[in-house]
GROMACS .gro file of N, CA, C and O in nm:
model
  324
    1UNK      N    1  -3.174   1.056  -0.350
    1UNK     CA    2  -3.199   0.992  -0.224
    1UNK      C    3  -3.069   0.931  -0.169
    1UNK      O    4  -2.966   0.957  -0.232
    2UNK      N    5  -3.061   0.848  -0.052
    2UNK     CA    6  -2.974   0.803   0.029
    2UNK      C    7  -2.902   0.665  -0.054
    2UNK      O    8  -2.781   0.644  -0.050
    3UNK      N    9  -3.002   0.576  -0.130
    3UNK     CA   10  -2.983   0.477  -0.163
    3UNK      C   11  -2.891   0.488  -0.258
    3UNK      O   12  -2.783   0.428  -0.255
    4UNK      N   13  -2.957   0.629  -0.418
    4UNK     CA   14  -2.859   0.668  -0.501
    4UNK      C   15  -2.725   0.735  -0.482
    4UNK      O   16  -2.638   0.724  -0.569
    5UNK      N   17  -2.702   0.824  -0.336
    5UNK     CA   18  -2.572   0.820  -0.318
    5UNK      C   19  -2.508   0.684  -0.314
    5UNK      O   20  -2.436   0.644  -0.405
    6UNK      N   21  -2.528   0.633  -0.237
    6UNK     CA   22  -2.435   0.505  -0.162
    6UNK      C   23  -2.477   0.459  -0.295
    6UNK      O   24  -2.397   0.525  -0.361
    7UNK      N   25  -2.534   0.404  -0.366
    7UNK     CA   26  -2.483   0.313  -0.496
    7UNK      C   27  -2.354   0.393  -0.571
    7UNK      O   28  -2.237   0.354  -0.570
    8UNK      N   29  -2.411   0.525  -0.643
    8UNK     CA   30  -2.261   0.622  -0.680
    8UNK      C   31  -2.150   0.597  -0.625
    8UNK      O   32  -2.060   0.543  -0.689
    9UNK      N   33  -2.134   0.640  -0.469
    9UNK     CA   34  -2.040   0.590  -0.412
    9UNK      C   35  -1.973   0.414  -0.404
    9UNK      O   36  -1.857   0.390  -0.371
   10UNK      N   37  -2.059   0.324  -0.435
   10UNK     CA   38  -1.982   0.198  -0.463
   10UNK      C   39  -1.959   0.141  -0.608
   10UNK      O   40  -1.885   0.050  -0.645
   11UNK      N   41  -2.038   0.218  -0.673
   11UNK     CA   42  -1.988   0.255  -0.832
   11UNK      C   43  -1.874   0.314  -0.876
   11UNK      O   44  -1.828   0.280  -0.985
   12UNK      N   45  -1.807   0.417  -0.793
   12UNK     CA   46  -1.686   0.490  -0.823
   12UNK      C   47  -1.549   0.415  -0.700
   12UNK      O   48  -1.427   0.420  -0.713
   13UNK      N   49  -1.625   0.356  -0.595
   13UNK     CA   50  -1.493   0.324  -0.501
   13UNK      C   51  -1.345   0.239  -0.650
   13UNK      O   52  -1.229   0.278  -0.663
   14UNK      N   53  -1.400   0.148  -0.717
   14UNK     CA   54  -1.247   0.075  -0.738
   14UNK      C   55  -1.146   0.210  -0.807
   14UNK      O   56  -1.025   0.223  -0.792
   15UNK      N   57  -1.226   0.287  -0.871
   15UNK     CA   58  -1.156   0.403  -0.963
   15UNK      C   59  -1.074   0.453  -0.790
   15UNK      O   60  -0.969   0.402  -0.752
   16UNK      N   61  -1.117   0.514  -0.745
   16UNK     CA   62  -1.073   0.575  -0.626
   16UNK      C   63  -1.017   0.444  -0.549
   16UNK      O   64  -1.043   0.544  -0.482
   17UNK      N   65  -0.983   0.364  -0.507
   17UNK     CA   66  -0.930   0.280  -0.464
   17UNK      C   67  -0.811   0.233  -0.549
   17UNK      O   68  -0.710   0.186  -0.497
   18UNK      N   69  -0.827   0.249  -0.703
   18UNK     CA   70  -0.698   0.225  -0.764
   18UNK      C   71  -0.586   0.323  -0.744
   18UNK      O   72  -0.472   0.277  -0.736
   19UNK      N   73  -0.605   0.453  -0.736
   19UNK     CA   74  -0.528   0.576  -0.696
   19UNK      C   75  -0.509   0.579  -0.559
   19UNK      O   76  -0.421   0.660  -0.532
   20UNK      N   77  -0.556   0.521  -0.457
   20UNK     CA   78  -0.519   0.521  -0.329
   20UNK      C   79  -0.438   0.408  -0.245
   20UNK      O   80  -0.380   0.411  -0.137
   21UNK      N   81  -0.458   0.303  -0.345
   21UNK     CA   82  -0.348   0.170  -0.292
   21UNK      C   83  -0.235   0.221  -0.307
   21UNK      O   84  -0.200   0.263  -0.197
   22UNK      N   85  -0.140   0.247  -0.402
   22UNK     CA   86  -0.065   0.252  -0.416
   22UNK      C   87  -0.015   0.356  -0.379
   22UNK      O   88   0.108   0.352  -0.383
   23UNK      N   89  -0.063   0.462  -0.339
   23UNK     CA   90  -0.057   0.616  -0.264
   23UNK      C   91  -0.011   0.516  -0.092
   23UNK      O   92   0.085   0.511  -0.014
   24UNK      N   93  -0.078   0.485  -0.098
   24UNK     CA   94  -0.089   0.460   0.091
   24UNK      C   95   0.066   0.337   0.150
   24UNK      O   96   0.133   0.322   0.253
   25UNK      N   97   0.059   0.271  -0.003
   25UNK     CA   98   0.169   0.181   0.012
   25UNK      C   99   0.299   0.276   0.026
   25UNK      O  100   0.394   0.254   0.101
   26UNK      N  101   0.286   0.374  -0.052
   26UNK     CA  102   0.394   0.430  -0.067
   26UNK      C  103   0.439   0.520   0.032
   26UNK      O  104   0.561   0.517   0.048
   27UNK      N  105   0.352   0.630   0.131
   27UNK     CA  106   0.345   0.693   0.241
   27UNK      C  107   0.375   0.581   0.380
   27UNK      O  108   0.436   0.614   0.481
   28UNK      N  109   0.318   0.454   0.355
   28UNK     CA  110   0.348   0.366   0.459
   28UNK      C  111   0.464   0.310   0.507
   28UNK      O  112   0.493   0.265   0.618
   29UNK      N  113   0.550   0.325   0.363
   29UNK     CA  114   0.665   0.257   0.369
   29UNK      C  115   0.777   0.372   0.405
   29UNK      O  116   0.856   0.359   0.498
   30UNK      N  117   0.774   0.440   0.353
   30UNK     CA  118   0.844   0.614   0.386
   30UNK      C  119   0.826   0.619   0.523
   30UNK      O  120   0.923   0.605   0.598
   31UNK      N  121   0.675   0.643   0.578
   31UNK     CA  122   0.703   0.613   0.703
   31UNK      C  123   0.770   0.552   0.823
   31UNK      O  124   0.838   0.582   0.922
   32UNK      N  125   0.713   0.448   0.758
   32UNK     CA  126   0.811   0.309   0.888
   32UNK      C  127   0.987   0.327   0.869
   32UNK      O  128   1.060   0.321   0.967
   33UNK      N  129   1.036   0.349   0.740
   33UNK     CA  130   1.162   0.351   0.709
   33UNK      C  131   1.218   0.493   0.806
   33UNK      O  132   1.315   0.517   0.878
   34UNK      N  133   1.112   0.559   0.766
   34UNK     CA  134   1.167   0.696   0.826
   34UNK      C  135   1.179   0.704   0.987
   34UNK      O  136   1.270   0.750   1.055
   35UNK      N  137   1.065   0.650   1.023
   35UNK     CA  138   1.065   0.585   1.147
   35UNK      C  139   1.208   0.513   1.280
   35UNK      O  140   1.246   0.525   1.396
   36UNK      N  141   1.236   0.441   1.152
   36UNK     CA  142   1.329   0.330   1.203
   36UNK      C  143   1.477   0.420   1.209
   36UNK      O  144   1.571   0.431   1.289
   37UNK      N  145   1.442   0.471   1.086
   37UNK     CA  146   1.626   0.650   1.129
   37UNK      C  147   1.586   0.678   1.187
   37UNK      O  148   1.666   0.655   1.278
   38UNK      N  149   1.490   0.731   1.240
   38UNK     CA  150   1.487   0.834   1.339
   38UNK      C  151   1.520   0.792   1.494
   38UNK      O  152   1.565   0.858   1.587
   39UNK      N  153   1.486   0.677   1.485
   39UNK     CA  154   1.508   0.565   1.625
   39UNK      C  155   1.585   0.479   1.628
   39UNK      O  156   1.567   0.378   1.696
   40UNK      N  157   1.718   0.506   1.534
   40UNK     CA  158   1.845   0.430   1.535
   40UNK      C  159   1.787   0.307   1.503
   40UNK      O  160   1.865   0.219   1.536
   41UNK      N  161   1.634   0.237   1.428
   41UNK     CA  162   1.652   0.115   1.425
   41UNK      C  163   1.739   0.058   1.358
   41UNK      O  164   1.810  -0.030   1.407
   42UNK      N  165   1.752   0.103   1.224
   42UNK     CA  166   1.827   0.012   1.112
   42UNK      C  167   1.930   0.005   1.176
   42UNK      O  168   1.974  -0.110   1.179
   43UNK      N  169   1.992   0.083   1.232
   43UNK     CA  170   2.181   0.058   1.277
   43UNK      C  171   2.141  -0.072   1.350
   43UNK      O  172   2.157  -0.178   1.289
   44UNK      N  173   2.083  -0.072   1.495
   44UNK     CA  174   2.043  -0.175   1.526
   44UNK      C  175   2.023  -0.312   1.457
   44UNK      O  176   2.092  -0.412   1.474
   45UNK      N  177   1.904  -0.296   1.368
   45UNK     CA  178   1.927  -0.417   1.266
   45UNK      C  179   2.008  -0.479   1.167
   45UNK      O  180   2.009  -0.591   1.117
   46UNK      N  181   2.074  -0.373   1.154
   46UNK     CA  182   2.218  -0.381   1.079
   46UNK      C  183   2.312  -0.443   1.107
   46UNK      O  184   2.362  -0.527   1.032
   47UNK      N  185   2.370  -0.405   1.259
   47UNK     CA  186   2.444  -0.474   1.353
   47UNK      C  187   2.437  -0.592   1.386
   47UNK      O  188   2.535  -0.664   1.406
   48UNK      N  189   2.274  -0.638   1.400
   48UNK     CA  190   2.256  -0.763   1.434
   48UNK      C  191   2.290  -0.863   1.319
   48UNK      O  192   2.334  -0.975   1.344
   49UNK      N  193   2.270  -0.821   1.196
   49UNK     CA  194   2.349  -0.866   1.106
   49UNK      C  195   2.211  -0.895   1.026
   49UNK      O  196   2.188  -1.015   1.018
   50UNK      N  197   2.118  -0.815   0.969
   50UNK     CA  198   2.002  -0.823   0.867
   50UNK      C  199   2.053  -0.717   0.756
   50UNK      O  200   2.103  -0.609   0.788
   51UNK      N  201   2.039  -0.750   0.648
   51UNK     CA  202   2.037  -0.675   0.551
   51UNK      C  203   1.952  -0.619   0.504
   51UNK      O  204   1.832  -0.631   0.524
   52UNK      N  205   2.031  -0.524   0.406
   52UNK     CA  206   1.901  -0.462   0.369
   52UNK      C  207   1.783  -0.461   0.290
   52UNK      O  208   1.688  -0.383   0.281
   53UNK      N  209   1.824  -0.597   0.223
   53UNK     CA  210   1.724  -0.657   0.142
   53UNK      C  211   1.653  -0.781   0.219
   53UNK      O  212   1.571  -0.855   0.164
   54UNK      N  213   1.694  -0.792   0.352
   54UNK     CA  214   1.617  -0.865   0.430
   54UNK      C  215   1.521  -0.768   0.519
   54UNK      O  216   1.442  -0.802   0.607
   55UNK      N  217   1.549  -0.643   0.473
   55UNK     CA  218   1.456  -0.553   0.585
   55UNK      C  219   1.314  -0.520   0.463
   55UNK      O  220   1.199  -0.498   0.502
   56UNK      N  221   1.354  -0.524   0.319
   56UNK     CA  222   1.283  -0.430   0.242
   56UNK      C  223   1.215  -0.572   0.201
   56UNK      O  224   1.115  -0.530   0.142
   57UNK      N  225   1.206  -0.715   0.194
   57UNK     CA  226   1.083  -0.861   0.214
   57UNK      C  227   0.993  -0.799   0.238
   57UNK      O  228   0.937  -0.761   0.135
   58UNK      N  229   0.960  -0.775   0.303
   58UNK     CA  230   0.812  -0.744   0.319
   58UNK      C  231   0.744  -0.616   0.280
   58UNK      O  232   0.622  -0.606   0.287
   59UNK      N  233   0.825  -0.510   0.236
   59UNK     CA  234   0.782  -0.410   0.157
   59UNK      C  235   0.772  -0.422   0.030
   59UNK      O  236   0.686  -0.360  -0.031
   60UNK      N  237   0.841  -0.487  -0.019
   60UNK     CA  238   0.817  -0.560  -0.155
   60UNK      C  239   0.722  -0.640  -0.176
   60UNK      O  240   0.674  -0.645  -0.289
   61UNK      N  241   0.667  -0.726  -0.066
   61UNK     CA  242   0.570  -0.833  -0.095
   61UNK      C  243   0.443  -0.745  -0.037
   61UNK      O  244   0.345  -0.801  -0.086
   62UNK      N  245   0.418  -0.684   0.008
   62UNK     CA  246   0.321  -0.587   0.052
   62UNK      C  247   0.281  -0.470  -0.071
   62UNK      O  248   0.171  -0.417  -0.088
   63UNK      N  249   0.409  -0.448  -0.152
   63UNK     CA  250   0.374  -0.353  -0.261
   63UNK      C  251   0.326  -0.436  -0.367
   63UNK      O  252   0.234  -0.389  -0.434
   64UNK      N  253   0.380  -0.578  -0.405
   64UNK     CA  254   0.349  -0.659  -0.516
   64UNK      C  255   0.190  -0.684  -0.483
   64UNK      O  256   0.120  -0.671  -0.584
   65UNK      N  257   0.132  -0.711  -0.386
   65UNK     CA  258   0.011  -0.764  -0.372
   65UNK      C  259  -0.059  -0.654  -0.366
   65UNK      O  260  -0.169  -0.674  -0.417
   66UNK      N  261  -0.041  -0.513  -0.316
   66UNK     CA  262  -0.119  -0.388  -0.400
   66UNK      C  263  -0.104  -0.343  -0.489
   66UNK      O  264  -0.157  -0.236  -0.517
   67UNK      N  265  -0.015  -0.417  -0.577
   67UNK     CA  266   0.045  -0.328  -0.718
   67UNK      C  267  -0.075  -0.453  -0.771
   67UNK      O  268  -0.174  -0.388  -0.805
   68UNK      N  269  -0.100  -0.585  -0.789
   68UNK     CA  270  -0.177  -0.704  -0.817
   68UNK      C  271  -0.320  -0.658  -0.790
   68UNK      O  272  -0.395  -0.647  -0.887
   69UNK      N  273  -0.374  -0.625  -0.646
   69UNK     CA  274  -0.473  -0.536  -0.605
   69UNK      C  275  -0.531  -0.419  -0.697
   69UNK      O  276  -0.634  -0.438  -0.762
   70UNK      N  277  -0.473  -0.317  -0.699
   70UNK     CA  278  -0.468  -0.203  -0.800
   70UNK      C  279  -0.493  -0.238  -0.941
   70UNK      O  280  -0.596  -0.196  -0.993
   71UNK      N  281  -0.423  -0.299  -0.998
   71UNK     CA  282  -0.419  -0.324  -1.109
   71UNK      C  283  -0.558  -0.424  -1.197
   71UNK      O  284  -0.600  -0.414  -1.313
   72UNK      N  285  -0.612  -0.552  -1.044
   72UNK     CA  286  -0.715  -0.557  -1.052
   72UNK      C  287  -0.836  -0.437  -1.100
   72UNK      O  288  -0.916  -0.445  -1.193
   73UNK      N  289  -0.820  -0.344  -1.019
   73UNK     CA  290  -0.921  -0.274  -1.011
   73UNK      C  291  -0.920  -0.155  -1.122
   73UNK      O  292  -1.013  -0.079  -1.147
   74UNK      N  293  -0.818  -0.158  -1.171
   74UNK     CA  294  -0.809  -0.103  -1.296
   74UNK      C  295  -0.830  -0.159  -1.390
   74UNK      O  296  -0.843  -0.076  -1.481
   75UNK      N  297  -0.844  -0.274  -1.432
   75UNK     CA  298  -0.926  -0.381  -1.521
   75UNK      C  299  -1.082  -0.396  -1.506
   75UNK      O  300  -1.175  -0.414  -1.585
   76UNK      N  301  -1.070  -0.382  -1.373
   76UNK     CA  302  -1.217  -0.429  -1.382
   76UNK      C  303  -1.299  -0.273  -1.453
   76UNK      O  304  -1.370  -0.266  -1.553
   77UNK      N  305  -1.263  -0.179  -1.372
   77UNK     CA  306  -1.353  -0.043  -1.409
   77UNK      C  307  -1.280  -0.047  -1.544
   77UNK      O  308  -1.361  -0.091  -1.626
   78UNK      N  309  -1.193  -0.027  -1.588
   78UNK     CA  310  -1.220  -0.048  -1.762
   78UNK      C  311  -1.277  -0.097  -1.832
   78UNK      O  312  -1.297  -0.058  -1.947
   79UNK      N  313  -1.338  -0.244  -1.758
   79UNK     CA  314  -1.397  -0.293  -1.876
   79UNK      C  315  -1.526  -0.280  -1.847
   79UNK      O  316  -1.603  -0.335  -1.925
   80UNK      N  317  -1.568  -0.225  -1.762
   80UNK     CA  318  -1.699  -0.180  -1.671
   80UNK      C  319  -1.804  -0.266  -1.640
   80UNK      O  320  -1.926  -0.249  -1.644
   81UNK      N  321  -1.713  -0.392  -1.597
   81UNK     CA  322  -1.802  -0.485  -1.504
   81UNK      C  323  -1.830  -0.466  -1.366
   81UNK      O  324  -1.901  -0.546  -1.305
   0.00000   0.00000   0.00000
């Protein structure tokens, strides 16, 4: 029935959600970076005088809190609460 899909399906999301955080973090960030060459940003931000470890703050703190996220959810379905 309808009910036993959708339970399956929220029974298996963290497994599938642990393989996709960190997938999406990683395509997101490729992106925007790739983004920003392609549209002369970084020179721009460069110039203005940001570095490059002042550009990659928030990709780091965005990956730490889905790497924290993820890793949740890989605990939890292991221990199969």
């Amino acid at each position: 029935t309808f009910v036993e899909v959708a339970l399956m399906m929220v029974y298996i999301s963290p497994a599938f959600f642990s393989v996709t955080i960190p997938m999406s973090v990683l395509v997101a960030s490729v992106a925007v970076f790739n983004r920003f060459s392609s549209d002369s940003e970084i020179y721009a931000m460069k110039a203005s005088g940001w570095s490059f470890m002042y550009l990659m703050r928030p990709v780091i703190l965005f990956s730490a809190t889905a790497c924290v996220a993820s890793s949740f959810m890989i605990k939890r379905n292991a221990s199969g609460s």
